[in-house]
Amino acid sequence: MRLLLVEDEPDLGAAMKRVLNQEKYVVDWVMDGSEAWDYLERGWTQYTLAIFDWLLPGLSGVDLCKRLRAKKNSLPVLMLTAKDSMEDKVTGLDAGADDYLVKPFGMAELLARLRALQRRSPQFQPQKLQVANLTLDYGNHTVYRLTSDGNKKEILLTNKEFQLLEYFMKHPNQIVTTDQIRNQLWEVNADTISNVVAAQMRLLRRQLAQVDSTHIIETVHGKGYRLNTTDEST
């Protein structure tokens, strides 16, 4: 899951990003509303959720919401603000925000609000994602393989391995390129090595090998990778 965080308070933004990363979100954090709009308008990646602070340099959170909705973009937006009057809440919601969180707030409440937004989203994400004999459980951040005798073998994955497998499971039997993977799973300004995708693929395949699913993700030479749901060896 990828999230755009727009917060100009450095300490708060860093704390939120840290917590969201722990929850397996890929987070693009920017501190300026105009830069955030640039991210959204270029469309180089697909966001699941957005968090906008109300008061920002450049465009405000309210302006960002209005621009999104004017383009018929239904991206779920959580608005953060110190403004807690009824009139301010109405202004934010009328601008297109889906929910409203008043500062200061606890991280547990932030995560709960995001989960609620996902449930209400038109692109609602189910609690579990199942492809072939692999199941990804969002509730407890686990992945397991169902064996032929009906047993479950858990696959122990790091955050990035979890995100990578999730991306393949959302695009079964489709060729996905290295650029697509990099754009979706790494932050826009991340300082990554040139072969970061290949290196991460090796790590994921090593974990899949532990449950006899080595070949479910195949390399399509010159094009990219594909999760093959018809591979009999899995």
mmCIF file of C-alpha atoms in Angstrom:
data_model
loop_
_atom_site.group_PDB
_atom_site.id
_atom_site.type_symbol
_atom_site.label_atom_id
_atom_site.label_comp_id
_atom_site.label_asym_id
_atom_site.label_seq_id
_atom_site.Cartn_x
_atom_site.Cartn_y
_atom_site.Cartn_z
ATOM 1 C CA MET A 1 0.000 0.000 0.000
ATOM 2 C CA ARG A 2 1.330 3.408 -0.954
ATOM 3 C CA LEU A 3 0.483 6.622 0.870
ATOM 4 C CA LEU A 4 1.145 10.309 0.226
ATOM 5 C CA LEU A 5 1.864 12.214 3.451
ATOM 6 C CA VAL A 6 1.853 16.015 3.259
ATOM 7 C CA GLU A 7 2.981 17.457 6.612
ATOM 8 C CA ASP A 8 5.292 20.435 7.119
ATOM 9 C CA GLU A 9 6.105 19.843 10.793
ATOM 10 C CA PRO A 10 9.409 17.902 10.612
ATOM 11 C CA ASP A 11 9.125 16.046 13.933
ATOM 12 C CA LEU A 12 5.495 15.043 13.402
ATOM 13 C CA GLY A 13 6.058 14.073 9.784
ATOM 14 C CA ALA A 14 9.065 11.918 10.670
ATOM 15 C CA ALA A 15 7.165 10.196 13.486
ATOM 16 C CA MET A 16 4.170 9.487 11.251
ATOM 17 C CA LYS A 17 6.346 8.159 8.451
ATOM 18 C CA ARG A 18 8.166 5.847 10.859
ATOM 19 C CA VAL A 19 4.904 4.402 12.210
ATOM 20 C CA LEU A 20 3.378 4.045 8.745
ATOM 21 C CA ASN A 21 6.487 2.267 7.435
ATOM 22 C CA GLN A 22 6.207 -0.164 10.351
ATOM 23 C CA GLU A 23 2.653 -0.882 9.185
ATOM 24 C CA LYS A 24 4.047 -1.755 5.719
ATOM 25 C CA TYR A 25 2.953 1.412 3.951
ATOM 26 C CA VAL A 26 5.267 2.830 1.305
ATOM 27 C CA VAL A 27 5.240 6.528 2.225
ATOM 28 C CA ASP A 28 6.093 9.530 0.070
ATOM 29 C CA TRP A 29 6.444 12.399 2.559
ATOM 30 C CA VAL A 30 6.521 15.972 1.299
ATOM 31 C CA MET A 31 6.351 19.235 3.251
ATOM 32 C CA ASP A 32 4.914 21.538 0.603
ATOM 33 C CA GLY A 33 1.448 21.506 -0.919
ATOM 34 C CA SER A 34 2.615 22.465 -4.391
ATOM 35 C CA GLU A 35 5.137 19.626 -4.424
ATOM 36 C CA ALA A 36 2.405 17.234 -3.290
ATOM 37 C CA TRP A 37 0.224 18.315 -6.190
ATOM 38 C CA ASP A 38 3.132 17.674 -8.554
ATOM 39 C CA TYR A 39 3.331 14.103 -7.234
ATOM 40 C CA LEU A 40 -0.402 13.602 -7.708
ATOM 41 C CA GLU A 41 -0.662 15.229 -11.114
ATOM 42 C CA ARG A 42 2.241 13.374 -12.703
ATOM 43 C CA GLY A 43 0.607 10.089 -11.788
ATOM 44 C CA TRP A 44 3.894 8.186 -11.779
ATOM 45 C CA THR A 45 2.599 5.999 -8.981
ATOM 46 C CA GLN A 46 -0.710 4.845 -7.584
ATOM 47 C CA TYR A 47 -1.602 5.913 -4.061
ATOM 48 C CA THR A 48 -3.987 4.025 -1.789
ATOM 49 C CA LEU A 49 -4.459 6.878 0.701
ATOM 50 C CA ALA A 50 -3.399 10.475 1.312
ATOM 51 C CA ILE A 51 -2.880 12.498 4.490
ATOM 52 C CA PHE A 52 -2.977 16.289 4.088
ATOM 53 C CA ASP A 53 -2.176 18.834 6.753
ATOM 54 C CA TRP A 54 -4.516 21.825 6.510
ATOM 55 C CA LEU A 55 -1.901 24.612 6.718
ATOM 56 C CA LEU A 56 0.976 24.071 4.286
ATOM 57 C CA PRO A 57 3.459 26.104 2.275
ATOM 58 C CA GLY A 58 2.281 26.446 -1.315
ATOM 59 C CA LEU A 59 -1.123 24.833 -1.636
ATOM 60 C CA SER A 60 -3.108 24.171 1.540
ATOM 61 C CA GLY A 61 -4.628 20.787 2.333
ATOM 62 C CA VAL A 62 -8.034 22.235 1.461
ATOM 63 C CA ASP A 63 -6.719 23.398 -1.933
ATOM 64 C CA LEU A 64 -5.256 19.943 -2.595
ATOM 65 C CA CYS A 65 -8.603 18.320 -1.833
ATOM 66 C CA LYS A 66 -10.480 20.713 -4.089
ATOM 67 C CA ARG A 67 -8.094 20.087 -6.976
ATOM 68 C CA LEU A 68 -8.332 16.307 -6.545
ATOM 69 C CA ARG A 69 -12.115 16.304 -6.526
ATOM 70 C CA ALA A 70 -12.288 18.715 -9.477
ATOM 71 C CA LYS A 71 -10.419 16.055 -11.460
ATOM 72 C CA LYS A 72 -12.872 13.363 -10.275
ATOM 73 C CA ASN A 73 -10.082 11.686 -8.304
ATOM 74 C CA SER A 74 -11.587 9.588 -5.482
ATOM 75 C CA LEU A 75 -8.326 9.065 -3.551
ATOM 76 C CA PRO A 76 -9.299 8.779 0.158
ATOM 77 C CA VAL A 77 -7.968 11.790 2.088
ATOM 78 C CA LEU A 78 -7.464 12.225 5.825
ATOM 79 C CA MET A 79 -7.156 15.900 6.825
ATOM 80 C CA LEU A 80 -4.918 16.867 9.756
ATOM 81 C CA THR A 81 -5.393 20.197 11.488
ATOM 82 C CA ALA A 82 -5.322 22.095 14.757
ATOM 83 C CA LYS A 83 -8.607 23.726 13.720
ATOM 84 C CA ASP A 84 -11.348 22.021 15.712
ATOM 85 C CA SER A 85 -14.405 24.240 15.308
ATOM 86 C CA MET A 86 -17.492 22.822 13.625
ATOM 87 C CA GLU A 87 -17.189 25.422 10.849
ATOM 88 C CA ASP A 88 -13.623 24.338 10.083
ATOM 89 C CA LYS A 89 -14.591 20.664 9.971
ATOM 90 C CA VAL A 90 -17.410 21.441 7.572
ATOM 91 C CA THR A 91 -15.024 23.442 5.369
ATOM 92 C CA GLY A 92 -12.564 20.563 5.204
ATOM 93 C CA LEU A 93 -15.200 17.954 4.464
ATOM 94 C CA ASP A 94 -16.921 20.139 1.883
ATOM 95 C CA ALA A 95 -13.559 20.577 0.139
ATOM 96 C CA GLY A 96 -13.428 16.817 -0.380
ATOM 97 C CA ALA A 97 -11.683 15.365 2.665
ATOM 98 C CA ASP A 98 -13.043 11.970 3.716
ATOM 99 C CA ASP A 99 -12.124 12.247 7.389
ATOM 100 C CA TYR A 100 -10.730 14.781 9.827
ATOM 101 C CA LEU A 101 -8.178 14.320 12.629
ATOM 102 C CA VAL A 102 -7.462 17.117 15.107
ATOM 103 C CA LYS A 103 -3.938 17.685 16.425
ATOM 104 C CA PRO A 104 -2.552 16.504 18.750
ATOM 105 C CA PHE A 105 -3.517 12.882 18.105
ATOM 106 C CA GLY A 106 -2.250 9.417 18.963
ATOM 107 C CA MET A 107 -0.695 7.167 16.344
ATOM 108 C CA ALA A 108 -3.145 4.379 17.213
ATOM 109 C CA GLU A 109 -6.043 6.657 16.288
ATOM 110 C CA LEU A 110 -4.292 7.691 13.069
ATOM 111 C CA LEU A 111 -3.917 4.060 11.999
ATOM 112 C CA ALA A 112 -7.516 3.290 12.931
ATOM 113 C CA ARG A 113 -8.752 6.225 10.821
ATOM 114 C CA LEU A 114 -6.710 5.000 7.854
ATOM 115 C CA ARG A 115 -8.113 1.488 8.179
ATOM 116 C CA ALA A 116 -11.622 2.941 8.236
ATOM 117 C CA LEU A 117 -10.909 4.988 5.113
ATOM 118 C CA GLN A 118 -9.711 1.886 3.296
ATOM 119 C CA ARG A 119 -12.892 0.039 4.206
ATOM 120 C CA ARG A 120 -15.012 2.888 2.836
ATOM 121 C CA SER A 121 -12.935 3.349 -0.288
ATOM 122 C CA PRO A 122 -14.353 2.325 -3.689
ATOM 123 C CA GLN A 123 -11.125 0.376 -4.106
ATOM 124 C CA PHE A 124 -11.843 -1.463 -0.849
ATOM 125 C CA GLN A 125 -9.043 -3.800 0.062
ATOM 126 C CA PRO A 126 -10.157 -7.124 1.545
ATOM 127 C CA GLN A 127 -8.686 -8.438 4.765
ATOM 128 C CA LYS A 128 -6.952 -11.198 2.818
ATOM 129 C CA LEU A 129 -5.510 -11.460 -0.672
ATOM 130 C CA GLN A 130 -5.433 -14.965 -2.142
ATOM 131 C CA VAL A 131 -3.758 -16.011 -5.376
ATOM 132 C CA ALA A 132 -3.175 -19.666 -6.282
ATOM 133 C CA ASN A 133 -2.020 -21.327 -3.055
ATOM 134 C CA LEU A 134 -0.653 -18.133 -1.489
ATOM 135 C CA THR A 135 -2.611 -16.059 1.023
ATOM 136 C CA LEU A 136 -1.581 -12.607 2.222
ATOM 137 C CA ASP A 137 -3.286 -11.559 5.463
ATOM 138 C CA TYR A 138 -3.406 -7.796 6.006
ATOM 139 C CA GLY A 139 -4.760 -8.140 9.525
ATOM 140 C CA ASN A 140 -1.632 -9.696 11.007
ATOM 141 C CA HIS A 141 0.829 -8.963 8.159
ATOM 142 C CA THR A 142 1.536 -12.615 7.413
ATOM 143 C CA VAL A 143 1.778 -14.705 4.259
ATOM 144 C CA TYR A 144 1.320 -18.443 4.041
ATOM 145 C CA ARG A 145 1.213 -21.188 1.441
ATOM 146 C CA LEU A 146 -1.515 -23.830 1.466
ATOM 147 C CA THR A 147 0.023 -27.265 0.900
ATOM 148 C CA SER A 148 -1.594 -30.150 -0.959
ATOM 149 C CA ASP A 149 -2.501 -31.838 2.343
ATOM 150 C CA GLY A 150 -4.341 -28.732 3.585
ATOM 151 C CA ASN A 151 -1.665 -27.422 5.946
ATOM 152 C CA LYS A 152 -0.456 -23.837 6.057
ATOM 153 C CA LYS A 153 3.220 -22.948 5.798
ATOM 154 C CA GLU A 154 3.976 -19.420 6.932
ATOM 155 C CA ILE A 155 6.413 -17.374 4.840
ATOM 156 C CA LEU A 156 8.511 -15.032 6.963
ATOM 157 C CA LEU A 157 8.993 -11.762 5.089
ATOM 158 C CA THR A 158 10.499 -8.352 5.747
ATOM 159 C CA ASN A 159 8.357 -5.268 5.077
ATOM 160 C CA LYS A 160 9.782 -4.807 1.589
ATOM 161 C CA GLU A 161 9.429 -8.507 0.715
ATOM 162 C CA PHE A 162 5.804 -8.355 1.897
ATOM 163 C CA GLN A 163 5.162 -5.297 -0.299
ATOM 164 C CA LEU A 164 6.849 -6.911 -3.292
ATOM 165 C CA LEU A 165 4.853 -10.129 -3.029
ATOM 166 C CA GLU A 166 1.655 -8.119 -2.511
ATOM 167 C CA TYR A 167 2.326 -6.226 -5.743
ATOM 168 C CA PHE A 168 2.740 -9.467 -7.689
ATOM 169 C CA MET A 169 -0.376 -10.961 -6.109
ATOM 170 C CA LYS A 170 -2.369 -7.911 -7.184
ATOM 171 C CA HIS A 171 -1.158 -8.446 -10.772
ATOM 172 C CA PRO A 172 -1.235 -12.249 -11.264
ATOM 173 C CA ASN A 173 -0.124 -13.610 -14.634
ATOM 174 C CA GLN A 174 0.859 -10.106 -15.764
ATOM 175 C CA ILE A 175 4.359 -9.048 -16.773
ATOM 176 C CA VAL A 176 5.530 -6.254 -14.486
ATOM 177 C CA THR A 177 8.648 -4.326 -15.366
ATOM 178 C CA THR A 178 11.527 -3.325 -13.134
ATOM 179 C CA ASP A 179 10.500 0.327 -13.465
ATOM 180 C CA GLN A 180 6.924 -0.441 -12.431
ATOM 181 C CA ILE A 181 8.146 -2.255 -9.333
ATOM 182 C CA ARG A 182 10.618 0.472 -8.404
ATOM 183 C CA ASN A 183 8.045 3.248 -8.872
ATOM 184 C CA GLN A 184 5.448 1.459 -6.782
ATOM 185 C CA LEU A 185 7.533 0.028 -3.934
ATOM 186 C CA TRP A 186 10.181 2.659 -3.296
ATOM 187 C CA GLU A 187 9.660 6.251 -2.289
ATOM 188 C CA VAL A 188 10.061 8.816 -5.029
ATOM 189 C CA ASN A 189 13.265 10.297 -3.616
ATOM 190 C CA ALA A 190 14.676 7.062 -2.222
ATOM 191 C CA ASP A 191 18.424 6.614 -2.646
ATOM 192 C CA THR A 192 18.434 3.138 -4.170
ATOM 193 C CA ILE A 193 21.081 1.150 -5.994
ATOM 194 C CA SER A 194 20.564 0.462 -9.686
ATOM 195 C CA ASN A 195 19.843 -3.246 -9.154
ATOM 196 C CA VAL A 196 17.626 -2.789 -6.105
ATOM 197 C CA VAL A 197 14.694 -4.645 -7.701
ATOM 198 C CA ALA A 198 16.821 -7.632 -8.749
ATOM 199 C CA ALA A 199 18.374 -7.773 -5.285
ATOM 200 C CA GLN A 200 14.959 -7.689 -3.609
ATOM 201 C CA MET A 201 13.681 -10.365 -5.982
ATOM 202 C CA ARG A 202 16.502 -12.679 -4.929
ATOM 203 C CA LEU A 203 15.603 -12.180 -1.268
ATOM 204 C CA LEU A 204 11.904 -12.831 -1.889
ATOM 205 C CA ARG A 205 12.600 -15.955 -3.913
ATOM 206 C CA ARG A 206 14.869 -17.225 -1.150
ATOM 207 C CA GLN A 207 11.960 -16.975 1.298
ATOM 208 C CA LEU A 208 9.526 -18.574 -1.144
ATOM 209 C CA ALA A 209 11.973 -21.455 -1.548
ATOM 210 C CA GLN A 210 11.490 -22.252 2.138
ATOM 211 C CA VAL A 211 7.900 -23.271 1.356
ATOM 212 C CA ASP A 212 8.626 -24.884 -2.031
ATOM 213 C CA SER A 213 7.292 -21.932 -4.058
ATOM 214 C CA THR A 214 10.527 -20.896 -5.724
ATOM 215 C CA HIS A 215 9.183 -20.862 -9.279
ATOM 216 C CA ILE A 216 5.855 -19.081 -8.781
ATOM 217 C CA ILE A 217 7.522 -15.791 -9.799
ATOM 218 C CA GLU A 218 9.270 -16.230 -13.119
ATOM 219 C CA THR A 219 11.689 -13.979 -14.955
ATOM 220 C CA VAL A 220 10.488 -12.913 -18.397
ATOM 221 C CA HIS A 221 13.794 -12.119 -20.069
ATOM 222 C CA GLY A 222 14.032 -8.614 -21.485
ATOM 223 C CA LYS A 223 10.649 -7.637 -20.045
ATOM 224 C CA GLY A 224 10.371 -8.161 -16.296
ATOM 225 C CA TYR A 225 8.741 -10.657 -13.943
ATOM 226 C CA ARG A 226 5.447 -12.509 -13.697
ATOM 227 C CA LEU A 227 3.623 -14.343 -10.925
ATOM 228 C CA ASN A 228 2.524 -17.508 -12.697
ATOM 229 C CA THR A 229 -0.550 -18.995 -11.039
ATOM 230 C CA THR A 230 -0.476 -22.035 -13.322
ATOM 231 C CA ASP A 231 3.009 -23.175 -12.328
ATOM 232 C CA GLU A 232 2.517 -26.759 -11.158
ATOM 233 C CA SER A 233 5.652 -26.808 -9.061
ATOM 234 C CA THR A 234 3.987 -24.392 -6.609
#
